[in-house]
Tab-separated table of C-alpha atoms and ligand atoms in Angstrom:
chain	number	residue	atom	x	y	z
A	1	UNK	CA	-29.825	1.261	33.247
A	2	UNK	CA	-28.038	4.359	33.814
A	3	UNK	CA	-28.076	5.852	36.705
A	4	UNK	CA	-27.368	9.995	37.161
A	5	UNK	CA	-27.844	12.411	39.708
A	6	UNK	CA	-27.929	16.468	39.942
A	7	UNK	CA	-27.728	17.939	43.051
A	8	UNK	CA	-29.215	21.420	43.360
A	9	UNK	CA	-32.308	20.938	41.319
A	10	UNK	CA	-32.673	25.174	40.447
A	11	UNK	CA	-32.758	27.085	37.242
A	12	UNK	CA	-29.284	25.147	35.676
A	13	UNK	CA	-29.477	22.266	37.773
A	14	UNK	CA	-33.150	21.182	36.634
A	15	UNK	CA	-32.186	22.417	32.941
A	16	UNK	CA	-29.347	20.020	33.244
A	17	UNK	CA	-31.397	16.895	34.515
A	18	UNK	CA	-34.318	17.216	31.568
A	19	UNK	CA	-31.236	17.302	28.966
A	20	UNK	CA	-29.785	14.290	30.767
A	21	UNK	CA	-32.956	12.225	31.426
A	22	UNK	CA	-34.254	13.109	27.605
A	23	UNK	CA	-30.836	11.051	26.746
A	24	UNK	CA	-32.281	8.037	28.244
A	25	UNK	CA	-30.832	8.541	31.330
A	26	UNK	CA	-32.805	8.038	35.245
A	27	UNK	CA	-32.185	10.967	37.435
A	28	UNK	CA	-32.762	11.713	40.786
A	29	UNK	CA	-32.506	15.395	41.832
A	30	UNK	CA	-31.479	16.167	45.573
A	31	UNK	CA	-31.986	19.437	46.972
A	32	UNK	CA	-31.506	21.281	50.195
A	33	UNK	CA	-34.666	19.411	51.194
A	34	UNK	CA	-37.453	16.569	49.836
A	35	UNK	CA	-39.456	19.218	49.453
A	36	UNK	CA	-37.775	21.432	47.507
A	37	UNK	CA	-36.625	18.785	45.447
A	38	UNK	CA	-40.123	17.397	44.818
A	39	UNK	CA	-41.444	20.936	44.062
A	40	UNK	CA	-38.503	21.394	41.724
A	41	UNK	CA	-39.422	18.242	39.831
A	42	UNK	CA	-42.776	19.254	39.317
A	43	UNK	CA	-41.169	22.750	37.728
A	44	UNK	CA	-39.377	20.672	35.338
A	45	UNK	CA	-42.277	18.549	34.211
A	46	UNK	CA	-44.456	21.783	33.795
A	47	UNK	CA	-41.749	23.304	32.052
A	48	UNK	CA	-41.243	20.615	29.582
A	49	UNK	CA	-44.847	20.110	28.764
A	50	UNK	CA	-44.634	24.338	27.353
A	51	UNK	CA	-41.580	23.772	25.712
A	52	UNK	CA	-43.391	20.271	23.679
A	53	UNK	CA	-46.282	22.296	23.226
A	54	UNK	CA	-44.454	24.910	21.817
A	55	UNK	CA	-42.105	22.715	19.571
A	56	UNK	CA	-38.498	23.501	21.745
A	57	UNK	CA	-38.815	19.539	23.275
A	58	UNK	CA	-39.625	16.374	20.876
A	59	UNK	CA	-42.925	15.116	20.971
A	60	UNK	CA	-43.760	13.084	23.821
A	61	UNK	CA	-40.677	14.974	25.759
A	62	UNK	CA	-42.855	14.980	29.379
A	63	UNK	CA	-44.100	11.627	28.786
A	64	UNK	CA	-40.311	10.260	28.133
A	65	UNK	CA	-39.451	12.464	30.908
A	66	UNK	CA	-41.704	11.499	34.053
A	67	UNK	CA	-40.656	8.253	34.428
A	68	UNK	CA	-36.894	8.855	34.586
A	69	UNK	CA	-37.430	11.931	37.034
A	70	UNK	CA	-37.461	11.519	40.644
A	71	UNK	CA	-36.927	13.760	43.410
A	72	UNK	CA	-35.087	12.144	46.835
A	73	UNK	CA	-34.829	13.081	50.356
A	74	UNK	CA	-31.237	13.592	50.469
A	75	UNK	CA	-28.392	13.922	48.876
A	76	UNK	CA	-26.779	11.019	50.043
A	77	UNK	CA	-30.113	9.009	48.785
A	78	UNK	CA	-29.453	10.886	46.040
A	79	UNK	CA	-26.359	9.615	44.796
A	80	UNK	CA	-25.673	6.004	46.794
A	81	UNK	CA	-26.412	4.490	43.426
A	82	UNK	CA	-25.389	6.893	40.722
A	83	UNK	CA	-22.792	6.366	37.587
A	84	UNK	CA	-22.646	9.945	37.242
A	85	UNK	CA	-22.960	12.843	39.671
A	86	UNK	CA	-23.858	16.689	38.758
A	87	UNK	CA	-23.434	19.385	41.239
A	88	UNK	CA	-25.548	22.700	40.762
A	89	UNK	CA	-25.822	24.315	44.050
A	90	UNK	CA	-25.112	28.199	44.223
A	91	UNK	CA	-21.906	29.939	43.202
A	92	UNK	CA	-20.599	29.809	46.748
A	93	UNK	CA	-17.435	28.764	47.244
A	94	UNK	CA	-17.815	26.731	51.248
A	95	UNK	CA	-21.313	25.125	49.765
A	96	UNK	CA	-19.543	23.657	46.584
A	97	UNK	CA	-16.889	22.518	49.124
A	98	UNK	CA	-19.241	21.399	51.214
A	99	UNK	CA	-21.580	19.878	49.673
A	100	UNK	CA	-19.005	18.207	46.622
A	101	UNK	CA	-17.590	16.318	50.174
A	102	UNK	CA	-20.919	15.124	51.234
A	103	UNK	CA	-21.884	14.074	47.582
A	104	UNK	CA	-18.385	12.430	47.495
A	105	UNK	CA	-18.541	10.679	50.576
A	106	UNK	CA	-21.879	9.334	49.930
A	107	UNK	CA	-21.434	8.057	46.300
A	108	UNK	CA	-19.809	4.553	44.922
A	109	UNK	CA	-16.093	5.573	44.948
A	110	UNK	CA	-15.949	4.956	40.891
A	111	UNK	CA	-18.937	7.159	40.323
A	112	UNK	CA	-17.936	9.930	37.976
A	113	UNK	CA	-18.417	13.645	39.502
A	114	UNK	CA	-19.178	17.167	37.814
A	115	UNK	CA	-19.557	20.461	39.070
A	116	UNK	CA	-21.135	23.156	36.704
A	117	UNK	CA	-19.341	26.054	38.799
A	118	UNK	CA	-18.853	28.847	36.566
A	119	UNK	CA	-16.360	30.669	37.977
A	120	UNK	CA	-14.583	28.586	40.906
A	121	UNK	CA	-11.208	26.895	40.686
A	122	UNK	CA	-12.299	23.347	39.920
A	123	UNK	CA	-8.981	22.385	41.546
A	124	UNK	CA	-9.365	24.324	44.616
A	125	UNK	CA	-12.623	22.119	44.647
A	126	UNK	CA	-11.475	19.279	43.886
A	127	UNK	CA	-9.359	19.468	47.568
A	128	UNK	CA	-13.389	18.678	48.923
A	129	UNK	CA	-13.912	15.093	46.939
A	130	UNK	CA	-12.946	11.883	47.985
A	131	UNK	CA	-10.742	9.950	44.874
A	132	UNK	CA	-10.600	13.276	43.185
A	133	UNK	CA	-9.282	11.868	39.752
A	134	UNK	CA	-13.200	11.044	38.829
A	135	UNK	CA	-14.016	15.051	39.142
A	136	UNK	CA	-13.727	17.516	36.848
A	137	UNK	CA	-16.087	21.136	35.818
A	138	UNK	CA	-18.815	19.778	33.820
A	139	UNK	CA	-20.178	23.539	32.755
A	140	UNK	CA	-23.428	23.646	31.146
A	141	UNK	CA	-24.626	27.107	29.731
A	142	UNK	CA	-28.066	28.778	30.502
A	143	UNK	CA	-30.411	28.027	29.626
A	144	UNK	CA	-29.206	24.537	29.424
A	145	UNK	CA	-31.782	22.571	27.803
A	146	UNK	CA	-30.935	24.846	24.291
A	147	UNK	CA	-27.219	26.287	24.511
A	148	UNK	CA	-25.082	23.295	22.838
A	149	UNK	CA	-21.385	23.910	24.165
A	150	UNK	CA	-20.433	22.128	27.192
A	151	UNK	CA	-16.679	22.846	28.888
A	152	UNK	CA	-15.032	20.174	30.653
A	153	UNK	CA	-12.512	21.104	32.850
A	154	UNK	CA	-10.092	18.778	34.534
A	155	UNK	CA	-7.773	19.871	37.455
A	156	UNK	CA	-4.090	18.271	37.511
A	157	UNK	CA	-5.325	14.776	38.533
A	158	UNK	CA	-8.858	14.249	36.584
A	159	UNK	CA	-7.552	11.390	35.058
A	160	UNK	CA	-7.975	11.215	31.264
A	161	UNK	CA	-10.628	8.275	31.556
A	162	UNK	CA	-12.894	10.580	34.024
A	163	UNK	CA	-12.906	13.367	30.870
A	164	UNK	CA	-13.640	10.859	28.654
A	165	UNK	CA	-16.878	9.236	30.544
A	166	UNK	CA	-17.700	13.220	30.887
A	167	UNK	CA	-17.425	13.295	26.908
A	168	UNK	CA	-19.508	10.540	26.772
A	169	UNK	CA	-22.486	11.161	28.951
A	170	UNK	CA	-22.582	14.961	27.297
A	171	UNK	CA	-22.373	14.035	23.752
A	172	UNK	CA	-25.044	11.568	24.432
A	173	UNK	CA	-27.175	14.645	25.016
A	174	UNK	CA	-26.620	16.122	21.416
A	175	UNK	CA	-24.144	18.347	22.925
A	176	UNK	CA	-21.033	19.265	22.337
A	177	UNK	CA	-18.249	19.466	24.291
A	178	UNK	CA	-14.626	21.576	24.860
A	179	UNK	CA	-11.518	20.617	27.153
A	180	UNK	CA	-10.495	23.547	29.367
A	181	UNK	CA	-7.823	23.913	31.455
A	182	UNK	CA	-8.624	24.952	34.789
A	183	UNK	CA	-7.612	28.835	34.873
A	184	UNK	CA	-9.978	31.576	35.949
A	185	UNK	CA	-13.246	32.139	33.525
A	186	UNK	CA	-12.337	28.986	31.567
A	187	UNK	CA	-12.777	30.132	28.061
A	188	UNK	CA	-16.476	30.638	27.953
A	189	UNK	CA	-16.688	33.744	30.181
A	190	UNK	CA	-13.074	34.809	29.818
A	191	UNK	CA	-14.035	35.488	26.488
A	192	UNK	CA	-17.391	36.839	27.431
A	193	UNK	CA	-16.308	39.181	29.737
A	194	UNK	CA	-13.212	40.563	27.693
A	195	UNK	CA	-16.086	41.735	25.020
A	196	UNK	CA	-18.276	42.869	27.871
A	197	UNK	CA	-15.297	44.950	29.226
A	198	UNK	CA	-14.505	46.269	26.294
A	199	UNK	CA	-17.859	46.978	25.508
A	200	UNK	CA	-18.582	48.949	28.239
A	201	UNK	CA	-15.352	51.252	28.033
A	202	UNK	CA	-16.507	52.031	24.866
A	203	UNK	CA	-19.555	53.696	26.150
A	204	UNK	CA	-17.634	55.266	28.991
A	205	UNK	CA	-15.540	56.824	25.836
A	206	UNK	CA	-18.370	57.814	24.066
A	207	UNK	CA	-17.298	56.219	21.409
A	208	UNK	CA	-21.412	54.631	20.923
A	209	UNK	CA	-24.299	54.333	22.745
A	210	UNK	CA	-24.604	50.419	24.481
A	211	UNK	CA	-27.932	50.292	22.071
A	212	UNK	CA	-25.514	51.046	18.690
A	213	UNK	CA	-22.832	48.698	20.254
A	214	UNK	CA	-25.334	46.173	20.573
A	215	UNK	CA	-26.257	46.438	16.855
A	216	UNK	CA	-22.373	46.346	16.040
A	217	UNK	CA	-22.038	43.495	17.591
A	218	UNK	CA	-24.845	41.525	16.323
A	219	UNK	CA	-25.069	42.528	12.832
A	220	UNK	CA	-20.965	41.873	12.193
A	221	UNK	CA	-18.540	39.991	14.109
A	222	UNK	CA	-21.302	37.972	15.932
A	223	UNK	CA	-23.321	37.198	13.187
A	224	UNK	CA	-20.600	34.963	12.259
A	225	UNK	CA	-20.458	33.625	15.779
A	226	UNK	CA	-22.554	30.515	15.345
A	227	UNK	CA	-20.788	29.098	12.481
A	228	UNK	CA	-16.982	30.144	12.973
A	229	UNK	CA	-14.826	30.674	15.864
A	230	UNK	CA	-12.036	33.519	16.033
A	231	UNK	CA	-9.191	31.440	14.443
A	232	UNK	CA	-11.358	30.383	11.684
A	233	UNK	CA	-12.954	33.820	10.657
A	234	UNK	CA	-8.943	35.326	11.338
A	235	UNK	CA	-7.939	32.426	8.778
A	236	UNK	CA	-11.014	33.834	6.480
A	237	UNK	CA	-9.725	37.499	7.145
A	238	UNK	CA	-6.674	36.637	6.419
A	239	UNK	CA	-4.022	36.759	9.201
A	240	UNK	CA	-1.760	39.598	7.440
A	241	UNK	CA	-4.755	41.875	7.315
A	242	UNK	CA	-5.085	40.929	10.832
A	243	UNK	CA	-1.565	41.720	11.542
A	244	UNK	CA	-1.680	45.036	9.861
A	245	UNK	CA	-5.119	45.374	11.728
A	246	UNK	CA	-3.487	44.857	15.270
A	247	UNK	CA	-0.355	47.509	14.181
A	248	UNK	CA	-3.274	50.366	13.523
A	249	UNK	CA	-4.744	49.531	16.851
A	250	UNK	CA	-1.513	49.946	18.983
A	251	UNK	CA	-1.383	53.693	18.019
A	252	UNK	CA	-4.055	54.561	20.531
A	253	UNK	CA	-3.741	50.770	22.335
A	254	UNK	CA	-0.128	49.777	22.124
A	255	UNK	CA	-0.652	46.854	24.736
A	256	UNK	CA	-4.129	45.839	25.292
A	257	UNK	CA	-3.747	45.203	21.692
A	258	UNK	CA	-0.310	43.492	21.228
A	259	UNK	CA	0.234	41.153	18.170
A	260	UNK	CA	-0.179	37.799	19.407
A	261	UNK	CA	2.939	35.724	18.972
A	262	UNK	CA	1.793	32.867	17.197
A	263	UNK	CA	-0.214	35.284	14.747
A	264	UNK	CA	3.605	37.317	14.333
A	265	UNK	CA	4.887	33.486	13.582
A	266	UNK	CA	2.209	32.015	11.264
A	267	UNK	CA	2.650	35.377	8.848
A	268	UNK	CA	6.179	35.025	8.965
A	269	UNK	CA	5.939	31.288	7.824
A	270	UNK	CA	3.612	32.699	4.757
A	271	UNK	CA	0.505	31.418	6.641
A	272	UNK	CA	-2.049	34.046	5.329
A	273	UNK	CA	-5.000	31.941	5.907
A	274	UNK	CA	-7.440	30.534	3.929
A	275	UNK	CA	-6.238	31.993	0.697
A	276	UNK	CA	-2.587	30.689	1.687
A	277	UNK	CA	-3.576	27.302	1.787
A	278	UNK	CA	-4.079	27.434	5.615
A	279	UNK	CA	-2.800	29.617	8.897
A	280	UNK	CA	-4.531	27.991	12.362
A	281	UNK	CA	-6.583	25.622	10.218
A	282	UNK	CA	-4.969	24.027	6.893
A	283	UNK	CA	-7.174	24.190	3.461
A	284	UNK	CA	-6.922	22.897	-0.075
A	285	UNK	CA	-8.000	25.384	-2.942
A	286	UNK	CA	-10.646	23.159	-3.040
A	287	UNK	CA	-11.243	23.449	0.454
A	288	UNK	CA	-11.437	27.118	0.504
A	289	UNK	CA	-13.958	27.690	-2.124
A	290	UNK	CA	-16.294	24.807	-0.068
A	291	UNK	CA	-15.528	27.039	3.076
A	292	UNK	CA	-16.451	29.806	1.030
A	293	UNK	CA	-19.750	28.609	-0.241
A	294	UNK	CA	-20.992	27.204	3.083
A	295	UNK	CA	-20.489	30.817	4.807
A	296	UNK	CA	-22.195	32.511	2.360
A	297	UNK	CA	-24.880	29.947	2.534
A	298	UNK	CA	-24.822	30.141	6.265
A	299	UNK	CA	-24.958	33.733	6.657
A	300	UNK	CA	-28.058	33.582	4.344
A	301	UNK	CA	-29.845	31.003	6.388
A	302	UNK	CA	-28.985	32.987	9.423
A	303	UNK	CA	-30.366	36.547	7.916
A	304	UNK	CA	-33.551	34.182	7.111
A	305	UNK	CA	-34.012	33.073	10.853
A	306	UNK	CA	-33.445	36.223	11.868
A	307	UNK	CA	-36.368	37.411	9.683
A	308	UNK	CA	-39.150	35.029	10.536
A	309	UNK	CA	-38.095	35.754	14.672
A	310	UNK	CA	-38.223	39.297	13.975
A	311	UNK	CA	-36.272	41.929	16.698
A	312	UNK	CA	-35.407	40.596	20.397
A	313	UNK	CA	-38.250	42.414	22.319
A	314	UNK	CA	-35.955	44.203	24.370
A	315	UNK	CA	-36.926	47.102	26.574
A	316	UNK	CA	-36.077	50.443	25.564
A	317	UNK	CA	-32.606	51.677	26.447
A	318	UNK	CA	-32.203	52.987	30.008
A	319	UNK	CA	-31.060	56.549	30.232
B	401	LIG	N1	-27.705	30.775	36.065
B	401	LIG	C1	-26.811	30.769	35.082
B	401	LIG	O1	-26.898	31.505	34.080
B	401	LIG	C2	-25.645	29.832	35.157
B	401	LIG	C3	-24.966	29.475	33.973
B	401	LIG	C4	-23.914	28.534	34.042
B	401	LIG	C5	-23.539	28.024	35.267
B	401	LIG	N2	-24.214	28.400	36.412
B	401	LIG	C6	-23.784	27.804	37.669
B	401	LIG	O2	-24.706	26.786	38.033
B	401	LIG	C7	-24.767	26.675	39.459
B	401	LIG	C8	-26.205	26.794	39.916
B	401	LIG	O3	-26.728	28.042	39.505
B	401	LIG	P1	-28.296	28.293	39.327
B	401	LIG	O4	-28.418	29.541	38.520
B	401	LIG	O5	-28.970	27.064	38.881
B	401	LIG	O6	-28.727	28.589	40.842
B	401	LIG	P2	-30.174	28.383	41.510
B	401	LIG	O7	-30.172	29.265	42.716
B	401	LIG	O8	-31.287	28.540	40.515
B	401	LIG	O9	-30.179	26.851	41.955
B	401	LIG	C9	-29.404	26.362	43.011
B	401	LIG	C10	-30.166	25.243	43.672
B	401	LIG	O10	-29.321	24.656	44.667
B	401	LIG	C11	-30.115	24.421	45.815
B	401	LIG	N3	-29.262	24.358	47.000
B	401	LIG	C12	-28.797	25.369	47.776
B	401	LIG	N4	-28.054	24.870	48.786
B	401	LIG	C13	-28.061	23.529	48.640
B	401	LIG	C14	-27.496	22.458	49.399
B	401	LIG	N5	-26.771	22.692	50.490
B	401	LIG	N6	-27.719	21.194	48.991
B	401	LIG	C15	-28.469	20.934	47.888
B	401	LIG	N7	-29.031	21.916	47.135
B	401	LIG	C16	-28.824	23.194	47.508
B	401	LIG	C17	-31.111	25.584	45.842
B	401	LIG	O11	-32.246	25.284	46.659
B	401	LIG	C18	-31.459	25.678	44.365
B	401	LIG	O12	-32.526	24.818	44.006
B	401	LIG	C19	-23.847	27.770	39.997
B	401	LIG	O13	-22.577	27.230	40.230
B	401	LIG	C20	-23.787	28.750	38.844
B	401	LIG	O14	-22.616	29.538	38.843
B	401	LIG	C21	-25.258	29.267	36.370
């Protein structure tokens, strides 16, 4: 049977042990006391039981879960016997340290260990674990038992076996997963907080109002979000449009907005995109039309969900 632990059994950690556990999975969650662990177990279970009742778990979810839950008195109870170790404890850089050295001290020296840091060099971390080729950033998003995309991100020495046991246990979730490299952000909120950045200078502008930016954002460019990433909807674009697109935007932004080389390259090479027969991604004619039909059909489906949710029930806009 396999055997996982999560240590720091709070709002990701305990989303992160209910996706694990509902994968077949026994895990024990340590916290900074038996206690806390034990009260945090009893969160999850309540927590499941809403989401089955309200359809966002299978049926029979708690059931499936409470016998592959338990709560122990320590971390190094925790993990003596574990395959696969999670750490979740807060976003502080001398308690990861610290408490990745007691996990690693404390677990079978072959036992696989993650850290869902967000932020924190996972090789400065990796200085804290004993055999540090089995750890890598396992980064789950919030909340984690619904948000599919999973980065793993290996420091110089995560050796290529660790990343692929890490591949393993995720996809066995449902999830999917990403390698990173281990530079600041990652990709997930490098990415996020470029838009958010740019976001907000556009208020400070006064170029729109945070509630019509909002609106921009997800009635265009992020409607397309779930289905395409920015290489595939610049291939759809086409990539000379997007070159002609970047020159317009270096009038007022000459180098926030710098063509990207390998964009300048690909158009040189006659690599237009999708209608060229490929630019990042290659396509047959045949190909393109498919693409074609499934984002039309996608974009339907998507107005249609959007429909029967009806508006986010967002505050109104603060002053
Ligand atoms: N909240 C998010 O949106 C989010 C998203 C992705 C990643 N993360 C990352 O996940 C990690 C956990 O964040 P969170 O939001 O779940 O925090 P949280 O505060 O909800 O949970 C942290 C848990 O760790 C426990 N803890 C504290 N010190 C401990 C110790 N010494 N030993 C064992 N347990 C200890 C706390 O009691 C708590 O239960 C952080 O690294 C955070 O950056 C958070």
């Amino acid at each position: 049977m396999t055997e996982y632990a999560v240590v720091g059994s709070g709002y990701m950690g305990g989303g992160i042990a209910q996706v694990l556990a509902l994968s077949g999975a026994n895990v024990v969650l340590a916290d900074v006391s038996a206690e806390i662990a034990e009260s945090n177990l009893e969160r999850l279970l309540r927590e499941a039981g809403d989401f089955e009742r309200d359809g966002l778990m299978r049926d029979g979810a708690v059931e499936f879960l409470r016998p592959r839950l338990r709560a122990a008195a320590s971390i190094e109870e925790a993990v003596a016997d574990a395959d696969f170790i999670e750490e979740a404890v807060p976003e502080k850089i001398e308690l990861k340290g610290a408490t990745l050295a007691r996990i690693s001290a404390a677990a079978r020296p072959d036992a696989l260990i993650g850290s869902n840091t967000s932020t924190i060099s996972i090789t400065e971390l990796a200085g804290h674990v004993t055999n540090p080729e089995r750890f890598l950033g396992i980064h789950f998003s919030n909340p984690a038992p619904f948000i599919p995309g999973v980065e793993l991100i290996a420091h110089p020495t995560t050796t290529e076996q660790a990343i692929a046991t890490a591949e393993t246990i995720v996809r066995a979730t449902g999830k999917q997963t990403a390698r990173i490299g281990d530079r600041t952000g990652f990709v997930l909120n490098r990415l996020q907080y470029a838009l958010f950045s740019e976001a907000n200078q556009l208020v400070e502008e006064g170029v729109a109002s945070a509630e019509d930016i909002d609106t921009v954002v997800r009635t265009t460019f992020g409607f397309r979000l779930p289905f395409f990433g920015p290489f595939a909807i610049a291939d759809m674009a086409g990539l000379d449009v997007y070159r002609f697109c970047y020159e317009s935007m270096q009038t007022d932004f000459p180098e926030r907005f710098a063509t990207p080389p390998r964009l300048d390259a690909l158009v040189e090479q006659g690599r237009f995109g999708t209608k060229s027969g490929g630019g990042y991604f290659d396509n047959t004619e045949d190909g393109a039309q498919e693409l074609v039909a499934y984002r039309n059909k996608a974009y339907v489906a998507m107005q249609r969900l959007l429909d029967e949710l009806g508006p986010a029930p967002l505050g109104p806009p603060a002053a």
